[in-house]
Coordinates of C-alpha atoms in Angstrom, one line a residue:
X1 CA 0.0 0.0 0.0
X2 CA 1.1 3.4 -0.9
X3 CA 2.3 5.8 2.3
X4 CA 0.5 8.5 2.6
X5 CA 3.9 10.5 1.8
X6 CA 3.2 9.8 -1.9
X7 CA -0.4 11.6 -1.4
X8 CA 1.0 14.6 0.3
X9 CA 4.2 15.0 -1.6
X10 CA 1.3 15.3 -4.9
X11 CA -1.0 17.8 -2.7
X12 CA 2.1 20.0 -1.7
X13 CA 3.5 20.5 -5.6
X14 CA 1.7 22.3 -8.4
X15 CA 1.4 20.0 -11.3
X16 CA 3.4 20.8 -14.7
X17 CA 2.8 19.3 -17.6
X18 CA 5.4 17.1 -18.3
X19 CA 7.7 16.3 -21.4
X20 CA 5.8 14.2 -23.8
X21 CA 9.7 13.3 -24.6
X22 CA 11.2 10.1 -23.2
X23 CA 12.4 9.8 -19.6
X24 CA 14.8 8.2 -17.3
X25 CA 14.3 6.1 -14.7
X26 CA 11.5 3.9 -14.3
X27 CA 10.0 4.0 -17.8
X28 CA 13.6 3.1 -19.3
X29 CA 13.4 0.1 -17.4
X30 CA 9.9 -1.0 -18.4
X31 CA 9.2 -3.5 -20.5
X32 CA 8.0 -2.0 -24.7
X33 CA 4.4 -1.2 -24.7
X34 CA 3.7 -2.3 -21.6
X35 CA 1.7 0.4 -18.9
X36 CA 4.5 2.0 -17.0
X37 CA 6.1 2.9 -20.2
X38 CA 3.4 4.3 -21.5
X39 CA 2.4 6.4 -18.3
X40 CA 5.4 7.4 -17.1
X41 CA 6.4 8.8 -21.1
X42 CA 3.2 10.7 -21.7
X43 CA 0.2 12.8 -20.4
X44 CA -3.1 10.8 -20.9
X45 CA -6.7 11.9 -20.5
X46 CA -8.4 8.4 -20.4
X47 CA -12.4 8.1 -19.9
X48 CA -14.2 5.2 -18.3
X49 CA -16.3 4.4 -15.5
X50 CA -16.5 3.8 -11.7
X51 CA -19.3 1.4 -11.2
X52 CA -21.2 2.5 -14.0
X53 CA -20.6 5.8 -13.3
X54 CA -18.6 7.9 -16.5
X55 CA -15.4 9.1 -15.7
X56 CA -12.5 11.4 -16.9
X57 CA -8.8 10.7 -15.8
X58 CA -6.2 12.6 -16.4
X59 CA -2.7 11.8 -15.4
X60 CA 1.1 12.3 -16.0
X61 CA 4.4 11.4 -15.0
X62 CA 5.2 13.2 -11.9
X63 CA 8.0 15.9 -12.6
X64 CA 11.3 15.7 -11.1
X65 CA 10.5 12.1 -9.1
X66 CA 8.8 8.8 -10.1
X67 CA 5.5 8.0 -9.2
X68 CA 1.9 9.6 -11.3
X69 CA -0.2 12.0 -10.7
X70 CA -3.5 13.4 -11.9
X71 CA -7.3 14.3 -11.7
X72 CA -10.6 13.2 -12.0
X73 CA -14.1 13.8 -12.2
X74 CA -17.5 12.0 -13.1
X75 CA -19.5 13.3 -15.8
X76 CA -22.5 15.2 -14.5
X77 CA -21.1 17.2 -12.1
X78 CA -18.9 16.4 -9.3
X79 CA -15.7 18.4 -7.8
X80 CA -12.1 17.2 -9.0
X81 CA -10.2 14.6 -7.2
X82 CA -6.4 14.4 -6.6
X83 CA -4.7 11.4 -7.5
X84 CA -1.4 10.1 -7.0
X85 CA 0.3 6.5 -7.7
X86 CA 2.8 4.7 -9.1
X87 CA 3.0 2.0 -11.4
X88 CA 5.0 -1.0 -12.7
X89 CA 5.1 -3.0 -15.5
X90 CA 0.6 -3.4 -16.4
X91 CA -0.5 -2.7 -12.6
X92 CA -0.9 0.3 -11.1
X93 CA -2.1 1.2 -7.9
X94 CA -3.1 5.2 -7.0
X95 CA -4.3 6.7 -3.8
X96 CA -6.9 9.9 -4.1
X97 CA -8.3 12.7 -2.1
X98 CA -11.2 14.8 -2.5
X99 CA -10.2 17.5 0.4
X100 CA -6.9 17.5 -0.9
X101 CA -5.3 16.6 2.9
X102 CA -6.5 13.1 3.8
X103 CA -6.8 9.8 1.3
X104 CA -10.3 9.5 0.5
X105 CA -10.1 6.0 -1.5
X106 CA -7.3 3.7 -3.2
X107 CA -7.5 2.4 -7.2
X108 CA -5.8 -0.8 -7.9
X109 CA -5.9 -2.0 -11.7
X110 CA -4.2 -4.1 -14.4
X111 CA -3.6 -3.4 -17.7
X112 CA -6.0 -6.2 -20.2
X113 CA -5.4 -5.1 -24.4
X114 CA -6.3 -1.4 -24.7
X115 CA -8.4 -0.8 -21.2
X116 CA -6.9 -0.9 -17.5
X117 CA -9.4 -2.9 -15.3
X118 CA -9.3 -2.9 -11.4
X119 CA -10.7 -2.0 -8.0
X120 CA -11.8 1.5 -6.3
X121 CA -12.1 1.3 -2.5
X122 CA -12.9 3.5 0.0
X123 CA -9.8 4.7 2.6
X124 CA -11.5 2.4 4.6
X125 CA -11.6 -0.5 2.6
X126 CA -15.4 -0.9 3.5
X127 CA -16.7 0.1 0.2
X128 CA -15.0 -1.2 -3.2
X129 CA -16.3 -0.8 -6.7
X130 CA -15.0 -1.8 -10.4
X131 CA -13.6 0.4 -12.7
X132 CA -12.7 0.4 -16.1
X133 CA -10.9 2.9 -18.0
X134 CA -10.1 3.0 -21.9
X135 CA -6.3 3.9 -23.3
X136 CA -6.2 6.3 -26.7

């Protein structure tokens, strides 16, 4: 599980877009194609849902350490939540927060083809919920 250092090191930094260009570190060490390559090389906005609920993600390298980081929102209104994460090889695993100070939930998925498949649960681990999210 992700400390919550991860979290707070994302909610203390602004975020910059990052280099679309190649990077060191973890993403030259990842296997061709595989998810860490691809998320740690580029900015991605990727749709999907949470439980059947439409989503927007958007995430990018972190800048100047490894790890992700990003937004999202469901379609229909809702405020944007932080996320932060890290990933290796096709899993990933990403902590959020919707106050921007404490860790509201955890995401733990898996690459499968073109989509990333996984589990949302609340900090508590008392409420989980599938989600699905589509890569360009």
């Amino acid at each position: 599980m992700l400390g919550r250092g991860l979290l707070a090191a994302l909610l203390t930094c602004s975020l910059v877009a990052p280099s679309l260009a190649a990077r060191t570190g973890p993403a030259a060490d990842a296997p061709e194609g595989s998810l860490q390559q691809l998320l740690m090389t580029h900015a991605l906005v990727l749709r999907g849902q949470i439980d059947g609920r439409d989503i927007q993600l958007s995430l990018q390298p972190k800048k100047n350490e490894d790890g992700l980081e990003g937004r999202y929102f469901f379609f229909g209104g809702s405020p944007e939540i932080l996320v932060a994460g890290e990933v290796e090889g096709d899993d990933f695993i990403m902590e959020e927060s919707i106050n921007g100070k404490d860790v509201s939930g955890q995401w733990e998925g898996h690459r499968q083809g073109q989509s990333i498949t996984g589990t949302w649960s609340s900090a508590d681990g008392a409420v989980t919920k599938p989600f699905a999210l589509q890569l360009p």
